[in-house]
Amino acid sequence: DPLDFEWSYWIEWGREHILWLLVGHLLVSQMSRLFMEKYKPWCLMVYGMVACWFLLGIKGLAVILLHAITSFVVAQFKIPVLTWMCSLILLSTLRIPAVEEAKRKWYDTENEYYLLLFTMSVRCLFYTSFSLEYCWHGPTQKSSHSFLWMLAYVFYYPMFHNGPLMNFDEFSKQMRRQEAFSLKTNLGILIVGIIRIFFWWCLAELMIHLMYIHAIYSSSPPLEAVSYWALGGLALAQVQFFYVKYLILYGVPGLLLQMDGLKPPALPCCVSRMHSFTKMWRCFDVGLHRFLVRYIYVPMGGSQASMLGRLFSTALTFAFVSYWHGGQSYLWYWGTFNWLGVIVENGVMGLLSVPLIQRL
């Protein structure tokens, strides 16, 4: 079943180029940790920029640099609202038809253009994280919030095309921390990690080969003909495959982060163990959840705000998620239903905390 676009797309790119570039990153990283730990961030930055040039061309590299420089310049004003406006405007340029057509002409195939589009969408979260941290940092932290550190963060290759997301404050602290390096320990981590990822990959291929979930979803007559129980089973199969897919898509870069001495965001929790919207958002994409909480939910008041304040900060968070994913109408419905789910769950939890209800 070739109809899961995301899986087919990343497997094809992985086999052709990205996997080999990740192996190159691993070699550069281990050599720099072994011989020049002090310069490791800059070695990895240069490698990431070269890898970007190789895959996206000089124009692709230039447009990512342009976005990063623009965000950095706006961050100099140290006004978070201005930084957010800049990021949203830069994100919106990815959906302007004339700009899309111009970028398509840079490449021979649609797949190459989509790689630039996906990469720039993910980079938007990274330069937004850096710029907001820059707005908040004190004078004593100036050296760790330089433009060079921004480039080291934005062009860090394992998280370059598809994530996972790690906020800049976590990245810089861990990258600057110098630890004792053991090639033997790292080799053990690498072997165990490869075995686990290979098992998940075999499972994903087995599921997509035997279950035909996406082929069934692509046509409405089978969905209209089957029972509600069968529809429930198809929905469960869909999210199970989505879960296994992201174990691989986030597992590979997560393994490389470990090899670099960093602590990656936790991999997604198994969807069969989740029974709430709140836990799904907290535990499936941990990096994205941390980003949303730190840069949107808490600054807008979060759990410390009034009831209306919490509703607004949660709505703003889901609005950004829907817009960042593409802003199509079905994404707004998806975001709205998730927002309602979280609100209802929190409301019920608040109700259950009332002493009278607890006694009953």
Short mmCIF file of C-alpha atoms in Angstrom, two decimals:
data_model
loop_
_atom_site.label_atom_id
_atom_site.label_comp_id
_atom_site.label_asym_id
_atom_site.label_seq_id
_atom_site.Cartn_x
_atom_site.Cartn_y
_atom_site.Cartn_z
CA ASP A 1 0.00 0.00 0.00
CA PRO A 2 1.89 3.10 -1.22
CA LEU A 3 -0.79 5.63 -0.24
CA ASP A 4 0.72 6.88 3.03
CA PHE A 5 2.51 9.87 1.48
CA GLU A 6 4.63 10.70 4.54
CA TRP A 7 6.02 7.18 4.95
CA SER A 8 6.74 6.67 1.23
CA TYR A 9 8.28 10.13 0.97
CA TRP A 10 10.72 9.88 3.89
CA ILE A 11 11.69 6.25 3.16
CA GLU A 12 12.56 7.23 -0.42
CA TRP A 13 14.61 10.26 0.67
CA GLY A 14 16.20 8.23 3.46
CA ARG A 15 17.37 5.48 1.15
CA GLU A 16 18.68 7.89 -1.49
CA HIS A 17 20.39 10.62 0.54
CA ILE A 18 19.35 11.42 4.10
CA LEU A 19 20.50 8.17 5.72
CA TRP A 20 23.98 8.59 4.23
CA LEU A 21 24.14 12.23 5.32
CA LEU A 22 23.17 11.15 8.85
CA VAL A 23 26.03 8.61 8.78
CA GLY A 24 28.33 11.47 7.73
CA HIS A 25 27.05 13.56 10.65
CA LEU A 26 27.76 10.65 13.01
CA LEU A 27 31.36 10.36 11.80
CA VAL A 28 31.98 14.13 12.07
CA SER A 29 30.38 14.21 15.50
CA GLN A 30 32.39 11.29 16.92
CA MET A 31 35.67 12.60 15.49
CA SER A 32 35.04 16.08 16.91
CA ARG A 33 34.10 14.62 20.32
CA LEU A 34 37.27 12.53 20.27
CA PHE A 35 39.76 15.16 19.11
CA MET A 36 38.25 18.67 19.53
CA GLU A 37 35.30 18.63 21.91
CA LYS A 38 35.51 22.41 22.31
CA TYR A 39 34.74 22.99 18.62
CA LYS A 40 32.08 20.30 18.24
CA PRO A 41 29.10 22.72 17.81
CA TRP A 42 30.89 24.58 15.00
CA CYS A 43 32.00 21.39 13.22
CA LEU A 44 28.40 20.11 13.27
CA MET A 45 27.12 23.52 12.14
CA VAL A 46 29.40 23.52 9.08
CA TYR A 47 28.45 19.92 8.28
CA GLY A 48 24.72 20.78 8.52
CA MET A 49 25.14 23.72 6.15
CA VAL A 50 27.06 21.57 3.65
CA ALA A 51 24.37 18.83 3.86
CA CYS A 52 21.68 21.49 3.30
CA TRP A 53 23.57 22.81 0.27
CA PHE A 54 23.92 19.28 -1.13
CA LEU A 55 20.20 18.43 -0.80
CA LEU A 56 18.44 21.78 -1.27
CA GLY A 57 20.98 23.63 -3.42
CA ILE A 58 22.52 27.04 -2.87
CA LYS A 59 19.12 28.77 -3.22
CA GLY A 60 17.54 26.52 -0.58
CA LEU A 61 20.44 27.19 1.78
CA ALA A 62 20.21 30.94 1.08
CA VAL A 63 16.47 31.16 1.82
CA ILE A 64 16.86 29.28 5.14
CA LEU A 65 19.74 31.61 6.05
CA LEU A 66 17.63 34.62 5.07
CA HIS A 67 14.79 33.50 7.39
CA ALA A 68 17.23 32.89 10.25
CA ILE A 69 18.96 36.27 9.78
CA THR A 70 15.59 38.09 9.62
CA SER A 71 14.44 36.41 12.83
CA PHE A 72 17.76 37.22 14.56
CA VAL A 73 17.60 40.90 13.54
CA VAL A 74 14.01 41.25 14.82
CA ALA A 75 15.01 39.51 18.08
CA GLN A 76 17.47 42.36 18.77
CA PHE A 77 14.49 44.50 19.85
CA LYS A 78 13.81 41.92 22.62
CA ILE A 79 10.04 42.18 22.16
CA PRO A 80 8.50 38.65 22.11
CA VAL A 81 5.32 39.82 20.32
CA LEU A 82 7.45 41.28 17.51
CA THR A 83 9.40 38.02 17.27
CA TRP A 84 6.16 36.04 16.99
CA MET A 85 4.83 38.39 14.30
CA CYS A 86 8.07 37.96 12.34
CA SER A 87 7.90 34.15 12.60
CA LEU A 88 4.25 34.01 11.51
CA ILE A 89 4.95 36.31 8.55
CA LEU A 90 7.94 34.17 7.50
CA LEU A 91 5.78 31.04 7.87
CA SER A 92 3.00 32.61 5.78
CA THR A 93 5.45 33.26 2.90
CA LEU A 94 5.61 29.48 2.39
CA ARG A 95 1.94 29.57 1.27
CA ILE A 96 2.05 32.52 -1.14
CA PRO A 97 1.31 31.05 -4.64
CA ALA A 98 3.81 33.28 -6.46
CA VAL A 99 6.59 32.40 -3.99
CA GLU A 100 5.69 28.69 -4.23
CA GLU A 101 5.93 28.80 -8.04
CA ALA A 102 9.30 30.57 -7.91
CA LYS A 103 10.71 27.94 -5.53
CA ARG A 104 9.33 25.06 -7.60
CA LYS A 105 11.40 26.32 -10.55
CA TRP A 106 14.58 25.80 -8.52
CA TYR A 107 14.12 22.02 -8.64
CA ASP A 108 13.57 19.30 -11.20
CA THR A 109 10.97 17.34 -9.17
CA GLU A 110 8.08 18.07 -6.79
CA ASN A 111 9.74 15.90 -4.14
CA GLU A 112 12.73 18.26 -3.97
CA TYR A 113 10.44 21.26 -3.57
CA TYR A 114 8.48 19.50 -0.81
CA LEU A 115 11.74 18.72 1.00
CA LEU A 116 12.49 22.47 1.06
CA LEU A 117 8.92 23.21 2.23
CA PHE A 118 9.01 20.66 5.07
CA THR A 119 12.51 21.74 6.12
CA MET A 120 11.58 25.42 6.24
CA SER A 121 8.42 24.68 8.27
CA VAL A 122 10.48 22.83 10.89
CA ARG A 123 13.24 25.48 10.80
CA CYS A 124 10.58 28.08 11.63
CA LEU A 125 10.08 26.45 15.05
CA PHE A 126 13.84 26.40 15.64
CA TYR A 127 14.59 30.04 14.84
CA THR A 128 11.45 31.07 16.75
CA SER A 129 12.70 29.17 19.81
CA PHE A 130 16.14 30.82 19.57
CA SER A 131 14.72 34.31 19.05
CA LEU A 132 12.32 34.08 22.00
CA GLU A 133 15.11 32.79 24.24
CA TYR A 134 17.21 35.73 23.00
CA CYS A 135 14.42 38.11 24.04
CA TRP A 136 14.44 36.62 27.54
CA HIS A 137 18.17 36.13 28.15
CA GLY A 138 20.16 38.32 30.53
CA PRO A 139 23.51 40.10 29.89
CA THR A 140 25.47 37.23 31.48
CA GLN A 141 24.12 34.80 28.84
CA LYS A 142 25.13 36.89 25.84
CA SER A 143 27.88 34.54 24.61
CA SER A 144 25.49 31.55 24.43
CA HIS A 145 22.93 33.56 22.42
CA SER A 146 25.17 34.74 19.60
CA PHE A 147 24.34 34.43 15.90
CA LEU A 148 26.84 31.56 15.63
CA TRP A 149 24.87 29.62 18.26
CA MET A 150 21.71 30.30 16.29
CA LEU A 151 23.28 28.78 13.17
CA ALA A 152 24.60 25.80 15.17
CA TYR A 153 21.04 25.21 16.40
CA VAL A 154 19.19 25.83 13.12
CA PHE A 155 21.60 23.70 11.03
CA TYR A 156 21.99 20.81 13.48
CA TYR A 157 21.44 18.04 10.94
CA PRO A 158 19.71 15.13 12.77
CA MET A 159 16.70 17.39 13.51
CA PHE A 160 16.97 19.37 10.27
CA HIS A 161 14.24 18.04 7.94
CA ASN A 162 11.53 16.58 10.15
CA GLY A 163 12.41 17.06 13.83
CA PRO A 164 12.04 16.06 16.60
CA LEU A 165 12.02 19.50 18.17
CA MET A 166 14.33 20.51 21.02
CA ASN A 167 14.02 24.01 22.48
CA PHE A 168 17.14 26.19 22.24
CA ASP A 169 17.67 26.47 26.00
CA GLU A 170 17.91 22.66 26.29
CA PHE A 171 20.06 22.34 23.15
CA SER A 172 22.64 24.98 24.15
CA LYS A 173 23.00 23.72 27.73
CA GLN A 174 23.56 20.16 26.61
CA MET A 175 25.79 21.04 23.66
CA ARG A 176 28.05 23.22 25.83
CA ARG A 177 28.34 20.55 28.50
CA GLN A 178 31.59 18.62 28.04
CA GLU A 179 31.44 15.03 29.26
CA ALA A 180 33.87 12.14 29.38
CA PHE A 181 33.72 10.45 25.97
CA SER A 182 33.78 6.66 25.62
CA LEU A 183 33.82 5.21 22.09
CA LYS A 184 32.98 1.76 23.49
CA THR A 185 29.86 3.04 25.34
CA ASN A 186 28.71 4.98 22.28
CA LEU A 187 29.18 1.90 20.09
CA GLY A 188 26.95 -0.11 22.45
CA ILE A 189 24.25 2.60 22.35
CA LEU A 190 24.47 2.67 18.53
CA ILE A 191 24.14 -1.12 18.09
CA VAL A 192 21.17 -1.44 20.46
CA GLY A 193 19.50 1.61 18.85
CA ILE A 194 19.94 0.23 15.31
CA ILE A 195 18.42 -3.14 16.35
CA ARG A 196 15.37 -1.42 17.88
CA ILE A 197 14.85 0.87 14.87
CA PHE A 198 15.25 -2.07 12.46
CA PHE A 199 12.56 -3.99 14.39
CA TRP A 200 10.18 -0.98 14.24
CA TRP A 201 10.89 -0.54 10.53
CA CYS A 202 10.09 -4.22 9.82
CA LEU A 203 6.87 -3.88 11.82
CA ALA A 204 5.86 -0.73 9.89
CA GLU A 205 6.57 -2.39 6.54
CA LEU A 206 4.57 -5.45 7.62
CA MET A 207 1.61 -3.28 8.65
CA ILE A 208 1.60 -1.24 5.45
CA HIS A 209 2.06 -4.40 3.33
CA LEU A 210 -0.75 -6.43 4.91
CA MET A 211 -3.33 -3.99 6.31
CA TYR A 212 -3.99 -1.52 3.42
CA ILE A 213 -5.35 1.06 5.88
CA HIS A 214 -4.60 4.04 3.64
CA ALA A 215 -5.94 2.41 0.47
CA ILE A 216 -9.26 1.74 2.23
CA TYR A 217 -9.38 5.35 3.49
CA SER A 218 -8.79 6.74 0.02
CA SER A 219 -12.21 5.51 -1.20
CA SER A 220 -15.52 6.31 0.49
CA PRO A 221 -17.69 3.32 -0.68
CA PRO A 222 -15.86 0.74 1.54
CA LEU A 223 -16.13 3.11 4.53
CA GLU A 224 -19.86 3.57 3.94
CA ALA A 225 -20.44 -0.17 3.55
CA VAL A 226 -18.74 -1.46 6.71
CA SER A 227 -20.11 -1.54 10.27
CA TYR A 228 -19.23 0.97 13.00
CA TRP A 229 -17.09 -1.72 14.66
CA ALA A 230 -15.06 -2.06 11.45
CA LEU A 231 -14.70 1.74 11.22
CA GLY A 232 -13.41 1.76 14.81
CA GLY A 233 -10.93 -0.97 13.92
CA LEU A 234 -9.72 0.98 10.87
CA ALA A 235 -9.28 4.12 12.99
CA LEU A 236 -7.28 2.14 15.58
CA ALA A 237 -5.13 0.59 12.83
CA GLN A 238 -4.48 4.07 11.41
CA VAL A 239 -3.21 5.52 14.70
CA GLN A 240 -1.20 2.36 15.45
CA PHE A 241 0.64 2.72 12.14
CA PHE A 242 1.10 6.46 12.76
CA TYR A 243 2.67 5.62 16.13
CA VAL A 244 5.09 3.01 14.70
CA LYS A 245 5.98 5.38 11.84
CA TYR A 246 7.01 8.12 14.28
CA LEU A 247 9.02 5.69 16.39
CA ILE A 248 11.23 5.42 13.29
CA LEU A 249 11.07 9.03 12.04
CA TYR A 250 11.99 10.32 15.52
CA GLY A 251 13.97 7.26 16.61
CA VAL A 252 16.73 7.70 14.02
CA PRO A 253 17.54 11.35 14.88
CA GLY A 254 17.00 10.57 18.58
CA LEU A 255 19.72 7.90 18.38
CA LEU A 256 22.13 10.38 16.77
CA LEU A 257 21.36 12.95 19.49
CA GLN A 258 22.37 10.34 22.08
CA MET A 259 25.59 9.69 20.16
CA ASP A 260 26.29 13.45 20.28
CA GLY A 261 25.91 13.47 24.07
CA LEU A 262 22.46 15.10 24.01
CA LYS A 263 19.24 13.88 25.61
CA PRO A 264 16.56 13.63 22.90
CA PRO A 265 12.87 14.25 23.62
CA ALA A 266 11.14 11.01 24.66
CA LEU A 267 9.78 8.92 21.81
CA PRO A 268 5.98 8.81 21.38
CA CYS A 269 4.00 6.77 23.92
CA CYS A 270 2.02 3.83 22.56
CA VAL A 271 -1.40 5.11 21.51
CA SER A 272 -3.09 1.97 22.92
CA ARG A 273 -2.14 3.15 26.42
CA MET A 274 -3.69 6.60 25.99
CA HIS A 275 -7.26 7.44 26.89
CA SER A 276 -7.21 11.25 26.94
CA PHE A 277 -6.57 14.18 24.58
CA THR A 278 -4.37 15.81 27.22
CA LYS A 279 -2.05 12.81 27.54
CA MET A 280 -1.90 12.39 23.76
CA TRP A 281 -0.63 15.96 23.32
CA ARG A 282 1.74 15.68 26.27
CA CYS A 283 3.27 12.31 25.40
CA PHE A 284 3.11 11.76 21.63
CA ASP A 285 5.31 14.59 20.27
CA VAL A 286 7.14 15.61 23.45
CA GLY A 287 9.37 18.20 21.74
CA LEU A 288 6.43 20.01 20.12
CA HIS A 289 4.51 19.93 23.42
CA ARG A 290 7.43 21.56 25.28
CA PHE A 291 7.67 24.23 22.57
CA LEU A 292 3.94 25.04 22.76
CA VAL A 293 3.90 25.16 26.56
CA ARG A 294 7.06 27.28 26.92
CA TYR A 295 6.45 29.79 24.14
CA ILE A 296 2.64 30.06 23.81
CA TYR A 297 0.64 28.51 26.66
CA VAL A 298 2.62 29.81 29.67
CA PRO A 299 3.32 33.35 28.28
CA MET A 300 -0.42 33.72 27.57
CA GLY A 301 -1.28 32.90 31.20
CA GLY A 302 -1.57 29.12 31.12
CA SER A 303 -2.94 27.31 34.16
CA GLN A 304 -2.35 30.38 36.35
CA ALA A 305 -4.89 32.44 34.41
CA SER A 306 -8.64 32.71 34.96
CA MET A 307 -11.04 30.24 33.32
CA LEU A 308 -11.41 32.50 30.26
CA GLY A 309 -7.64 33.04 30.22
CA ARG A 310 -7.01 29.27 30.16
CA LEU A 311 -9.57 28.83 27.37
CA PHE A 312 -7.88 31.58 25.35
CA SER A 313 -4.28 30.39 25.89
CA THR A 314 -5.28 26.80 24.99
CA ALA A 315 -7.19 27.99 21.90
CA LEU A 316 -4.19 30.07 20.77
CA THR A 317 -1.92 27.04 21.18
CA PHE A 318 -4.13 24.82 19.02
CA ALA A 319 -4.62 27.62 16.48
CA PHE A 320 -0.84 27.84 16.02
CA VAL A 321 -0.54 24.05 15.67
CA SER A 322 -3.25 24.02 12.97
CA TYR A 323 -1.70 26.95 11.10
CA TRP A 324 1.84 25.54 11.32
CA HIS A 325 0.72 22.18 9.92
CA GLY A 326 -0.61 23.92 6.82
CA GLY A 327 -3.75 25.85 7.77
CA GLN A 328 -6.13 23.84 5.55
CA SER A 329 -9.79 23.68 6.65
CA TYR A 330 -9.55 20.06 7.89
CA LEU A 331 -6.64 21.08 10.15
CA TRP A 332 -8.75 23.81 11.74
CA TYR A 333 -11.49 21.21 12.43
CA TRP A 334 -8.85 18.84 13.85
CA GLY A 335 -7.40 21.58 16.08
CA THR A 336 -10.87 22.68 17.24
CA PHE A 337 -11.95 19.16 18.22
CA ASN A 338 -8.68 18.58 20.08
CA TRP A 339 -9.12 21.91 21.88
CA LEU A 340 -12.67 20.93 22.88
CA GLY A 341 -11.43 17.53 24.05
CA VAL A 342 -8.78 19.09 26.28
CA ILE A 343 -11.26 21.67 27.64
CA VAL A 344 -13.88 19.02 28.47
CA GLU A 345 -11.27 16.81 30.19
CA ASN A 346 -9.93 19.68 32.27
CA GLY A 347 -13.48 20.74 33.14
CA VAL A 348 -14.39 17.23 34.32
CA MET A 349 -11.15 17.00 36.34
CA GLY A 350 -11.96 20.34 37.97
CA LEU A 351 -15.47 19.10 38.76
CA LEU A 352 -14.12 15.89 40.29
CA SER A 353 -11.83 17.90 42.59
CA VAL A 354 -14.83 19.55 44.31
CA PRO A 355 -15.06 18.05 47.85
CA LEU A 356 -18.80 17.32 47.58
CA ILE A 357 -18.34 15.43 44.30
CA GLN A 358 -15.41 13.51 45.78
CA ARG A 359 -17.52 12.42 48.76
CA LEU A 360 -20.28 11.28 46.42
#
